[in-house]
């Protein structure tokens, strides 16, 4: 009974921390960006860069480095992923975007190099970019028939033409992304609020000048629709992840990942996939674990799987693209993180 109460307490604490730290600064801007993509960006524009027939070096190249700009966690990326996937993006580029968004955070990679070592920072950056592309290509190959059917459907029904000025998209989404970046930054409180208010006013001015009332209504409607679909599942996932923490504290992980064995790397990758890490929090946590004796290979496996996937992330991704694709996606993340961790541990010692 005591362990059940402790799990419930840990779940409630995790939920409270998440609601206080991530909703206004991270999720709300992300939902408005995703709603804007659904309402204002033509299907033709999405297909041009992320569609199944787009040139691979363009679609996978853009998707794989998007995380260096966005710098979001595994939950904040979800509305953005849902927005482009439902707008017609190919499965491979959309998955590459889903993984790279939280995994290739430039600041996190720099902090990793400073806190844990240059080789670990380089291995994390190179490994995350490689994994995002490999996982995207593997997913596209595994569901090739569905992708071909999607292309055929798009060719039958045609795609919408781009009807707005490129400057509108650049300024509108540029301000929205700026709000997201400032909201997720570690800037001092009141200065951060003042910048967000100024950006919100700029966004309102752009919308009032360039968007018709019906387009604004559609934008808000799509934003609310995505929030209703994703937010409740996300909260359940955060609560369950908090409960798991009570029975899987970091000290227990360290006890089993002190060497560079296959089981140690696999355990680290699985533990990382189940845990939820806020943006940048994985660095001090894994630094503490390595100080306690965690080997370098399992540390890299945890850095590659942890920020990209979490239990809340899995639940929402499953709702967006189905259980089969989600199971394969998570298996690829865990399997390839384990493999890269094992290789890095053998080289770095």
PDB file of C-alpha atoms in Angstrom, residues 20-307:
ATOM      1  CA  UNK A  20       3.638  24.834 -14.018  1.00  0.00           C
ATOM      2  CA  UNK A  21       6.766  24.759 -16.183  1.00  0.00           C
ATOM      3  CA  UNK A  22       5.693  23.738 -19.680  1.00  0.00           C
ATOM      4  CA  UNK A  23       2.120  24.634 -20.572  1.00  0.00           C
ATOM      5  CA  UNK A  24       2.257  28.415 -21.127  1.00  0.00           C
ATOM      6  CA  UNK A  25       5.822  28.703 -22.430  1.00  0.00           C
ATOM      7  CA  UNK A  26       6.015  25.516 -24.507  1.00  0.00           C
ATOM      8  CA  UNK A  27       2.757  23.798 -25.330  1.00  0.00           C
ATOM      9  CA  UNK A  28       0.521  26.818 -25.997  1.00  0.00           C
ATOM     10  CA  UNK A  29       2.872  28.323 -28.658  1.00  0.00           C
ATOM     11  CA  UNK A  30       3.388  24.840 -30.139  1.00  0.00           C
ATOM     12  CA  UNK A  31      -0.369  24.286 -30.449  1.00  0.00           C
ATOM     13  CA  UNK A  32      -0.795  27.696 -32.157  1.00  0.00           C
ATOM     14  CA  UNK A  33       2.037  26.895 -34.610  1.00  0.00           C
ATOM     15  CA  UNK A  34       0.470  23.523 -35.426  1.00  0.00           C
ATOM     16  CA  UNK A  35      -2.964  25.157 -35.775  1.00  0.00           C
ATOM     17  CA  UNK A  36      -1.430  27.764 -38.117  1.00  0.00           C
ATOM     18  CA  UNK A  37       0.129  25.021 -40.261  1.00  0.00           C
ATOM     19  CA  UNK A  38      -3.214  23.209 -40.497  1.00  0.00           C
ATOM     20  CA  UNK A  39      -5.207  26.369 -41.275  1.00  0.00           C
ATOM     21  CA  UNK A  40      -2.892  28.531 -43.386  1.00  0.00           C
ATOM     22  CA  UNK A  41      -0.167  26.441 -45.013  1.00  0.00           C
ATOM     23  CA  UNK A  42      -1.269  24.865 -48.278  1.00  0.00           C
ATOM     24  CA  UNK A  43      -0.910  21.142 -48.763  1.00  0.00           C
ATOM     25  CA  UNK A  44       1.266  21.905 -51.775  1.00  0.00           C
ATOM     26  CA  UNK A  45       3.795  23.794 -49.633  1.00  0.00           C
ATOM     27  CA  UNK A  46       4.065  20.940 -47.103  1.00  0.00           C
ATOM     28  CA  UNK A  47       4.392  18.343 -49.870  1.00  0.00           C
ATOM     29  CA  UNK A  48       7.072  20.387 -51.628  1.00  0.00           C
ATOM     30  CA  UNK A  49       9.474  19.977 -48.691  1.00  0.00           C
ATOM     31  CA  UNK A  50       8.147  17.017 -46.658  1.00  0.00           C
ATOM     32  CA  UNK A  51       5.913  15.058 -49.079  1.00  0.00           C
ATOM     33  CA  UNK A  52       6.531  11.405 -50.013  1.00  0.00           C
ATOM     34  CA  UNK A  53       7.724  12.466 -53.483  1.00  0.00           C
ATOM     35  CA  UNK A  54       9.925  15.379 -52.359  1.00  0.00           C
ATOM     36  CA  UNK A  55      13.648  15.010 -52.983  1.00  0.00           C
ATOM     37  CA  UNK A  56      15.057  12.982 -50.093  1.00  0.00           C
ATOM     38  CA  UNK A  57      18.085  15.181 -49.496  1.00  0.00           C
ATOM     39  CA  UNK A  58      15.720  18.166 -49.120  1.00  0.00           C
ATOM     40  CA  UNK A  59      13.017  16.555 -46.959  1.00  0.00           C
ATOM     41  CA  UNK A  60      15.304  14.535 -44.688  1.00  0.00           C
ATOM     42  CA  UNK A  61      17.963  17.269 -44.626  1.00  0.00           C
ATOM     43  CA  UNK A  62      15.517  19.969 -43.475  1.00  0.00           C
ATOM     44  CA  UNK A  63      13.789  17.639 -40.994  1.00  0.00           C
ATOM     45  CA  UNK A  64      17.017  16.325 -39.460  1.00  0.00           C
ATOM     46  CA  UNK A  65      18.403  19.737 -38.475  1.00  0.00           C
ATOM     47  CA  UNK A  66      15.104  21.298 -37.360  1.00  0.00           C
ATOM     48  CA  UNK A  67      15.897  20.528 -33.725  1.00  0.00           C
ATOM     49  CA  UNK A  68      18.822  22.943 -33.691  1.00  0.00           C
ATOM     50  CA  UNK A  69      16.302  25.759 -34.260  1.00  0.00           C
ATOM     51  CA  UNK A  70      13.300  24.549 -32.260  1.00  0.00           C
ATOM     52  CA  UNK A  71      15.015  23.297 -29.068  1.00  0.00           C
ATOM     53  CA  UNK A  72      11.856  21.673 -27.678  1.00  0.00           C
ATOM     54  CA  UNK A  73      11.153  18.633 -25.500  1.00  0.00           C
ATOM     55  CA  UNK A  74       9.587  15.319 -26.569  1.00  0.00           C
ATOM     56  CA  UNK A  75       6.091  16.612 -25.699  1.00  0.00           C
ATOM     57  CA  UNK A  76       6.252  20.100 -27.254  1.00  0.00           C
ATOM     58  CA  UNK A  77       7.248  18.590 -30.621  1.00  0.00           C
ATOM     59  CA  UNK A  78       3.999  16.567 -30.737  1.00  0.00           C
ATOM     60  CA  UNK A  79       1.575  19.276 -31.982  1.00  0.00           C
ATOM     61  CA  UNK A  80       4.104  20.305 -34.657  1.00  0.00           C
ATOM     62  CA  UNK A  81       4.558  16.687 -35.777  1.00  0.00           C
ATOM     63  CA  UNK A  82       0.782  16.138 -35.862  1.00  0.00           C
ATOM     64  CA  UNK A  83       0.347  19.352 -37.880  1.00  0.00           C
ATOM     65  CA  UNK A  84       2.717  18.463 -40.725  1.00  0.00           C
ATOM     66  CA  UNK A  85       1.825  14.736 -40.764  1.00  0.00           C
ATOM     67  CA  UNK A  86      -1.872  15.393 -41.195  1.00  0.00           C
ATOM     68  CA  UNK A  87      -1.157  18.061 -43.771  1.00  0.00           C
ATOM     69  CA  UNK A  88       0.338  15.407 -46.046  1.00  0.00           C
ATOM     70  CA  UNK A  89       4.016  15.092 -45.077  1.00  0.00           C
ATOM     71  CA  UNK A  90       5.604  11.728 -45.886  1.00  0.00           C
ATOM     72  CA  UNK A  91       6.002   9.310 -42.975  1.00  0.00           C
ATOM     73  CA  UNK A  92       9.820   9.260 -43.258  1.00  0.00           C
ATOM     74  CA  UNK A  93      10.436  13.047 -43.160  1.00  0.00           C
ATOM     75  CA  UNK A  94       7.720  13.481 -40.474  1.00  0.00           C
ATOM     76  CA  UNK A  95       9.391  10.831 -38.268  1.00  0.00           C
ATOM     77  CA  UNK A  96      12.812  12.407 -38.845  1.00  0.00           C
ATOM     78  CA  UNK A  97      11.307  15.725 -37.710  1.00  0.00           C
ATOM     79  CA  UNK A  98       9.665  14.037 -34.691  1.00  0.00           C
ATOM     80  CA  UNK A  99      12.968  12.544 -33.510  1.00  0.00           C
ATOM     81  CA  UNK A 100      15.274  15.432 -34.359  1.00  0.00           C
ATOM     82  CA  UNK A 101      13.072  18.158 -32.807  1.00  0.00           C
ATOM     83  CA  UNK A 102      13.897  17.265 -29.182  1.00  0.00           C
ATOM     84  CA  UNK A 103      17.079  15.218 -29.827  1.00  0.00           C
ATOM     85  CA  UNK A 104      19.213  17.719 -31.779  1.00  0.00           C
ATOM     86  CA  UNK A 105      19.107  20.656 -29.415  1.00  0.00           C
ATOM     87  CA  UNK A 106      22.263  22.678 -30.109  1.00  0.00           C
ATOM     88  CA  UNK A 107      22.450  24.099 -26.579  1.00  0.00           C
ATOM     89  CA  UNK A 108      21.974  20.651 -25.034  1.00  0.00           C
ATOM     90  CA  UNK A 109      24.783  19.246 -27.180  1.00  0.00           C
ATOM     91  CA  UNK A 110      27.109  22.093 -26.142  1.00  0.00           C
ATOM     92  CA  UNK A 111      26.192  21.571 -22.482  1.00  0.00           C
ATOM     93  CA  UNK A 112      26.797  17.830 -22.872  1.00  0.00           C
ATOM     94  CA  UNK A 113      30.291  18.526 -24.234  1.00  0.00           C
ATOM     95  CA  UNK A 114      31.070  20.895 -21.364  1.00  0.00           C
ATOM     96  CA  UNK A 115      29.592  18.777 -18.557  1.00  0.00           C
ATOM     97  CA  UNK A 116      30.380  15.208 -19.632  1.00  0.00           C
ATOM     98  CA  UNK A 117      33.184  15.669 -22.150  1.00  0.00           C
ATOM     99  CA  UNK A 118      33.855  16.797 -25.718  1.00  0.00           C
ATOM    100  CA  UNK A 119      33.752  13.274 -27.157  1.00  0.00           C
ATOM    101  CA  UNK A 120      30.337  12.643 -25.590  1.00  0.00           C
ATOM    102  CA  UNK A 121      29.003  15.942 -27.006  1.00  0.00           C
ATOM    103  CA  UNK A 122      30.303  15.131 -30.503  1.00  0.00           C
ATOM    104  CA  UNK A 123      28.971  11.561 -30.300  1.00  0.00           C
ATOM    105  CA  UNK A 124      25.563  12.811 -29.170  1.00  0.00           C
ATOM    106  CA  UNK A 125      25.273  15.416 -31.947  1.00  0.00           C
ATOM    107  CA  UNK A 126      26.463  13.144 -34.757  1.00  0.00           C
ATOM    108  CA  UNK A 127      24.520  10.167 -33.409  1.00  0.00           C
ATOM    109  CA  UNK A 128      21.244  12.093 -33.115  1.00  0.00           C
ATOM    110  CA  UNK A 129      21.444  13.439 -36.697  1.00  0.00           C
ATOM    111  CA  UNK A 130      22.314   9.982 -38.057  1.00  0.00           C
ATOM    112  CA  UNK A 131      19.563   8.265 -36.060  1.00  0.00           C
ATOM    113  CA  UNK A 132      16.897  10.770 -37.134  1.00  0.00           C
ATOM    114  CA  UNK A 133      17.596  10.080 -40.827  1.00  0.00           C
ATOM    115  CA  UNK A 134      18.044   6.304 -40.458  1.00  0.00           C
ATOM    116  CA  UNK A 135      14.844   5.931 -38.411  1.00  0.00           C
ATOM    117  CA  UNK A 136      12.893   8.087 -40.898  1.00  0.00           C
ATOM    118  CA  UNK A 137      14.139   6.065 -43.896  1.00  0.00           C
ATOM    119  CA  UNK A 138      13.426   2.773 -42.102  1.00  0.00           C
ATOM    120  CA  UNK A 139       9.864   3.834 -41.245  1.00  0.00           C
ATOM    121  CA  UNK A 140       9.207   4.963 -44.831  1.00  0.00           C
ATOM    122  CA  UNK A 141      10.526   1.624 -46.145  1.00  0.00           C
ATOM    123  CA  UNK A 142       8.502  -0.426 -43.643  1.00  0.00           C
ATOM    124  CA  UNK A 143       5.234   1.297 -44.601  1.00  0.00           C
ATOM    125  CA  UNK A 144       6.073   1.821 -48.278  1.00  0.00           C
ATOM    126  CA  UNK A 145       2.684   0.582 -49.524  1.00  0.00           C
ATOM    127  CA  UNK A 146       0.799   3.082 -47.376  1.00  0.00           C
ATOM    128  CA  UNK A 147       3.089   5.854 -48.594  1.00  0.00           C
ATOM    129  CA  UNK A 148       2.479   4.903 -52.233  1.00  0.00           C
ATOM    130  CA  UNK A 149      -1.285   4.870 -51.584  1.00  0.00           C
ATOM    131  CA  UNK A 150      -0.986   8.342 -50.050  1.00  0.00           C
ATOM    132  CA  UNK A 151       0.867   9.615 -53.139  1.00  0.00           C
ATOM    133  CA  UNK A 152      -1.788   8.120 -55.431  1.00  0.00           C
ATOM    134  CA  UNK A 153      -4.575   9.731 -53.411  1.00  0.00           C
ATOM    135  CA  UNK A 154      -2.848  13.110 -53.514  1.00  0.00           C
ATOM    136  CA  UNK A 155      -2.373  12.866 -57.292  1.00  0.00           C
ATOM    137  CA  UNK A 156      -6.083  12.030 -57.782  1.00  0.00           C
ATOM    138  CA  UNK A 157      -7.449  14.808 -55.621  1.00  0.00           C
ATOM    139  CA  UNK A 158      -4.691  17.289 -56.386  1.00  0.00           C
ATOM    140  CA  UNK A 159      -3.143  19.731 -53.904  1.00  0.00           C
ATOM    141  CA  UNK A 160      -3.978  23.270 -52.943  1.00  0.00           C
ATOM    142  CA  UNK A 161      -1.959  25.985 -54.597  1.00  0.00           C
ATOM    143  CA  UNK A 162       0.098  28.415 -52.506  1.00  0.00           C
ATOM    144  CA  UNK A 163      -2.199  31.442 -52.178  1.00  0.00           C
ATOM    145  CA  UNK A 164      -0.405  33.700 -49.678  1.00  0.00           C
ATOM    146  CA  UNK A 165       2.713  35.805 -49.938  1.00  0.00           C
ATOM    147  CA  UNK A 166       5.878  34.033 -48.713  1.00  0.00           C
ATOM    148  CA  UNK A 167       6.495  37.096 -46.518  1.00  0.00           C
ATOM    149  CA  UNK A 168       3.278  36.355 -44.625  1.00  0.00           C
ATOM    150  CA  UNK A 169       4.423  32.834 -43.795  1.00  0.00           C
ATOM    151  CA  UNK A 170       7.902  34.059 -42.888  1.00  0.00           C
ATOM    152  CA  UNK A 171       6.705  36.807 -40.543  1.00  0.00           C
ATOM    153  CA  UNK A 172       3.706  34.928 -39.093  1.00  0.00           C
ATOM    154  CA  UNK A 173       5.485  31.663 -38.303  1.00  0.00           C
ATOM    155  CA  UNK A 174       8.739  33.490 -37.502  1.00  0.00           C
ATOM    156  CA  UNK A 175       7.019  35.391 -34.683  1.00  0.00           C
ATOM    157  CA  UNK A 176       5.280  32.219 -33.459  1.00  0.00           C
ATOM    158  CA  UNK A 177       8.576  30.300 -33.361  1.00  0.00           C
ATOM    159  CA  UNK A 178      10.215  33.282 -31.609  1.00  0.00           C
ATOM    160  CA  UNK A 179       7.503  33.101 -28.910  1.00  0.00           C
ATOM    161  CA  UNK A 180       8.196  29.372 -28.514  1.00  0.00           C
ATOM    162  CA  UNK A 181      11.970  29.910 -28.278  1.00  0.00           C
ATOM    163  CA  UNK A 182      11.655  32.744 -25.748  1.00  0.00           C
ATOM    164  CA  UNK A 183       9.032  30.774 -23.797  1.00  0.00           C
ATOM    165  CA  UNK A 184      11.339  27.762 -23.486  1.00  0.00           C
ATOM    166  CA  UNK A 185      14.455  29.822 -22.727  1.00  0.00           C
ATOM    167  CA  UNK A 186      16.034  30.277 -19.303  1.00  0.00           C
ATOM    168  CA  UNK A 187      15.786  34.094 -19.541  1.00  0.00           C
ATOM    169  CA  UNK A 188      14.923  36.026 -16.337  1.00  0.00           C
ATOM    170  CA  UNK A 189      11.202  36.128 -15.484  1.00  0.00           C
ATOM    171  CA  UNK A 190       9.967  39.660 -16.150  1.00  0.00           C
ATOM    172  CA  UNK A 191      12.232  40.286 -19.123  1.00  0.00           C
ATOM    173  CA  UNK A 192      10.991  37.070 -20.666  1.00  0.00           C
ATOM    174  CA  UNK A 193       7.335  38.035 -20.078  1.00  0.00           C
ATOM    175  CA  UNK A 194       7.909  41.486 -21.631  1.00  0.00           C
ATOM    176  CA  UNK A 195       9.456  39.975 -24.782  1.00  0.00           C
ATOM    177  CA  UNK A 196       6.637  37.414 -25.111  1.00  0.00           C
ATOM    178  CA  UNK A 197       3.994  40.173 -24.757  1.00  0.00           C
ATOM    179  CA  UNK A 198       5.751  42.295 -27.409  1.00  0.00           C
ATOM    180  CA  UNK A 199       5.914  39.310 -29.776  1.00  0.00           C
ATOM    181  CA  UNK A 200       2.247  38.454 -29.121  1.00  0.00           C
ATOM    182  CA  UNK A 201       1.256  42.028 -29.998  1.00  0.00           C
ATOM    183  CA  UNK A 202       3.316  41.817 -33.203  1.00  0.00           C
ATOM    184  CA  UNK A 203       1.566  38.557 -34.062  1.00  0.00           C
ATOM    185  CA  UNK A 204      -1.860  40.126 -33.469  1.00  0.00           C
ATOM    186  CA  UNK A 205      -0.901  43.025 -35.767  1.00  0.00           C
ATOM    187  CA  UNK A 206       0.228  40.657 -38.528  1.00  0.00           C
ATOM    188  CA  UNK A 207      -2.943  38.580 -38.216  1.00  0.00           C
ATOM    189  CA  UNK A 208      -5.210  41.645 -38.280  1.00  0.00           C
ATOM    190  CA  UNK A 209      -3.492  43.043 -41.384  1.00  0.00           C
ATOM    191  CA  UNK A 210      -2.972  39.925 -43.502  1.00  0.00           C
ATOM    192  CA  UNK A 211      -5.543  37.353 -42.416  1.00  0.00           C
ATOM    193  CA  UNK A 212      -9.274  37.384 -43.116  1.00  0.00           C
ATOM    194  CA  UNK A 213     -11.597  36.934 -40.089  1.00  0.00           C
ATOM    195  CA  UNK A 214     -12.564  33.491 -41.391  1.00  0.00           C
ATOM    196  CA  UNK A 215      -8.882  32.459 -41.554  1.00  0.00           C
ATOM    197  CA  UNK A 216      -8.300  33.599 -37.967  1.00  0.00           C
ATOM    198  CA  UNK A 217     -11.376  31.636 -36.884  1.00  0.00           C
ATOM    199  CA  UNK A 218     -10.066  28.526 -38.698  1.00  0.00           C
ATOM    200  CA  UNK A 219      -6.623  28.985 -37.098  1.00  0.00           C
ATOM    201  CA  UNK A 220      -8.086  29.096 -33.588  1.00  0.00           C
ATOM    202  CA  UNK A 221     -10.409  26.188 -34.392  1.00  0.00           C
ATOM    203  CA  UNK A 222      -7.543  23.973 -35.600  1.00  0.00           C
ATOM    204  CA  UNK A 223      -5.468  24.951 -32.546  1.00  0.00           C
ATOM    205  CA  UNK A 224      -8.301  23.990 -30.179  1.00  0.00           C
ATOM    206  CA  UNK A 225      -8.896  20.740 -32.070  1.00  0.00           C
ATOM    207  CA  UNK A 226      -5.255  19.678 -31.720  1.00  0.00           C
ATOM    208  CA  UNK A 227      -5.199  20.687 -28.044  1.00  0.00           C
ATOM    209  CA  UNK A 228      -8.320  18.605 -27.317  1.00  0.00           C
ATOM    210  CA  UNK A 229      -6.804  15.601 -29.045  1.00  0.00           C
ATOM    211  CA  UNK A 230      -3.292  15.742 -27.597  1.00  0.00           C
ATOM    212  CA  UNK A 231      -3.413  17.465 -24.188  1.00  0.00           C
ATOM    213  CA  UNK A 232      -5.510  14.914 -22.171  1.00  0.00           C
ATOM    214  CA  UNK A 233      -3.397  11.963 -23.375  1.00  0.00           C
ATOM    215  CA  UNK A 234      -0.249  13.928 -22.625  1.00  0.00           C
ATOM    216  CA  UNK A 235      -1.319  14.561 -19.030  1.00  0.00           C
ATOM    217  CA  UNK A 236      -2.060  10.870 -18.497  1.00  0.00           C
ATOM    218  CA  UNK A 237       1.387  10.005 -19.848  1.00  0.00           C
ATOM    219  CA  UNK A 238       3.169  12.537 -17.630  1.00  0.00           C
ATOM    220  CA  UNK A 239       1.313  11.195 -14.578  1.00  0.00           C
ATOM    221  CA  UNK A 240       2.234   7.569 -15.362  1.00  0.00           C
ATOM    222  CA  UNK A 241       5.869   8.558 -16.063  1.00  0.00           C
ATOM    223  CA  UNK A 242       5.947  10.210 -12.630  1.00  0.00           C
ATOM    224  CA  UNK A 243       4.609   7.013 -11.044  1.00  0.00           C
ATOM    225  CA  UNK A 244       7.363   4.981 -12.747  1.00  0.00           C
ATOM    226  CA  UNK A 245       9.993   7.298 -11.254  1.00  0.00           C
ATOM    227  CA  UNK A 246       8.940   6.173  -7.779  1.00  0.00           C
ATOM    228  CA  UNK A 247       9.835   2.545  -8.557  1.00  0.00           C
ATOM    229  CA  UNK A 248      12.737   3.280 -10.939  1.00  0.00           C
ATOM    230  CA  UNK A 249      14.907   5.949  -9.289  1.00  0.00           C
ATOM    231  CA  UNK A 250      18.207   6.873 -11.023  1.00  0.00           C
ATOM    232  CA  UNK A 251      20.219   5.061  -8.334  1.00  0.00           C
ATOM    233  CA  UNK A 252      18.679   1.752  -9.428  1.00  0.00           C
ATOM    234  CA  UNK A 253      19.617   2.457 -13.046  1.00  0.00           C
ATOM    235  CA  UNK A 254      23.245   3.128 -12.087  1.00  0.00           C
ATOM    236  CA  UNK A 255      23.493  -0.230 -10.335  1.00  0.00           C
ATOM    237  CA  UNK A 256      22.918  -2.045 -13.625  1.00  0.00           C
ATOM    238  CA  UNK A 257      24.711   0.195 -16.162  1.00  0.00           C
ATOM    239  CA  UNK A 258      28.226   0.363 -14.772  1.00  0.00           C
ATOM    240  CA  UNK A 259      29.721  -1.561 -17.721  1.00  0.00           C
ATOM    241  CA  UNK A 260      29.528  -1.349 -21.493  1.00  0.00           C
ATOM    242  CA  UNK A 261      27.561  -4.563 -22.028  1.00  0.00           C
ATOM    243  CA  UNK A 262      24.623  -5.150 -24.381  1.00  0.00           C
ATOM    244  CA  UNK A 263      22.228  -5.487 -21.454  1.00  0.00           C
ATOM    245  CA  UNK A 264      23.513  -2.282 -19.820  1.00  0.00           C
ATOM    246  CA  UNK A 265      23.090  -0.258 -23.039  1.00  0.00           C
ATOM    247  CA  UNK A 266      19.651  -1.773 -23.679  1.00  0.00           C
ATOM    248  CA  UNK A 267      18.523  -1.030 -20.116  1.00  0.00           C
ATOM    249  CA  UNK A 268      19.728   2.579 -20.417  1.00  0.00           C
ATOM    250  CA  UNK A 269      17.935   3.036 -23.758  1.00  0.00           C
ATOM    251  CA  UNK A 270      14.678   1.523 -22.438  1.00  0.00           C
ATOM    252  CA  UNK A 271      14.836   3.583 -19.227  1.00  0.00           C
ATOM    253  CA  UNK A 272      15.445   6.732 -21.289  1.00  0.00           C
ATOM    254  CA  UNK A 273      12.493   5.928 -23.559  1.00  0.00           C
ATOM    255  CA  UNK A 274      10.150   5.625 -20.571  1.00  0.00           C
ATOM    256  CA  UNK A 275      11.358   8.692 -18.661  1.00  0.00           C
ATOM    257  CA  UNK A 276      10.291  12.242 -19.436  1.00  0.00           C
ATOM    258  CA  UNK A 277      13.102  14.825 -19.665  1.00  0.00           C
ATOM    259  CA  UNK A 278      12.352  18.533 -19.856  1.00  0.00           C
ATOM    260  CA  UNK A 279      14.562  20.430 -22.307  1.00  0.00           C
ATOM    261  CA  UNK A 280      18.215  20.403 -21.096  1.00  0.00           C
ATOM    262  CA  UNK A 281      17.435  18.532 -17.845  1.00  0.00           C
ATOM    263  CA  UNK A 282      18.900  15.316 -19.233  1.00  0.00           C
ATOM    264  CA  UNK A 283      22.433  16.768 -19.101  1.00  0.00           C
ATOM    265  CA  UNK A 284      22.739  17.286 -15.307  1.00  0.00           C
ATOM    266  CA  UNK A 285      20.869  14.038 -14.634  1.00  0.00           C
ATOM    267  CA  UNK A 286      23.172  11.940 -16.816  1.00  0.00           C
ATOM    268  CA  UNK A 287      26.225  13.850 -15.529  1.00  0.00           C
ATOM    269  CA  UNK A 288      25.183  12.802 -12.007  1.00  0.00           C
ATOM    270  CA  UNK A 289      24.706   9.212 -13.152  1.00  0.00           C
ATOM    271  CA  UNK A 290      28.153   9.088 -14.797  1.00  0.00           C
ATOM    272  CA  UNK A 291      29.674  10.517 -11.601  1.00  0.00           C
ATOM    273  CA  UNK A 292      28.008   7.624  -9.739  1.00  0.00           C
ATOM    274  CA  UNK A 293      29.625   5.093 -12.062  1.00  0.00           C
ATOM    275  CA  UNK A 294      27.487   4.869 -15.203  1.00  0.00           C
ATOM    276  CA  UNK A 295      29.615   3.730 -18.175  1.00  0.00           C
ATOM    277  CA  UNK A 296      30.025   5.943 -21.260  1.00  0.00           C
ATOM    278  CA  UNK A 297      28.187   3.631 -23.647  1.00  0.00           C
ATOM    279  CA  UNK A 298      24.946   3.438 -21.619  1.00  0.00           C
ATOM    280  CA  UNK A 299      25.223   7.207 -20.987  1.00  0.00           C
ATOM    281  CA  UNK A 300      25.155   7.881 -24.743  1.00  0.00           C
ATOM    282  CA  UNK A 301      22.303   5.377 -25.224  1.00  0.00           C
ATOM    283  CA  UNK A 302      20.304   7.262 -22.595  1.00  0.00           C
ATOM    284  CA  UNK A 303      21.128  10.627 -24.210  1.00  0.00           C
ATOM    285  CA  UNK A 304      19.952   9.386 -27.619  1.00  0.00           C
ATOM    286  CA  UNK A 305      16.684   7.772 -26.511  1.00  0.00           C
ATOM    287  CA  UNK A 306      15.689   9.877 -23.486  1.00  0.00           C
ATOM    288  CA  UNK A 307      15.129  13.387 -24.908  1.00  0.00           C
TER     289      UNK A 307
END
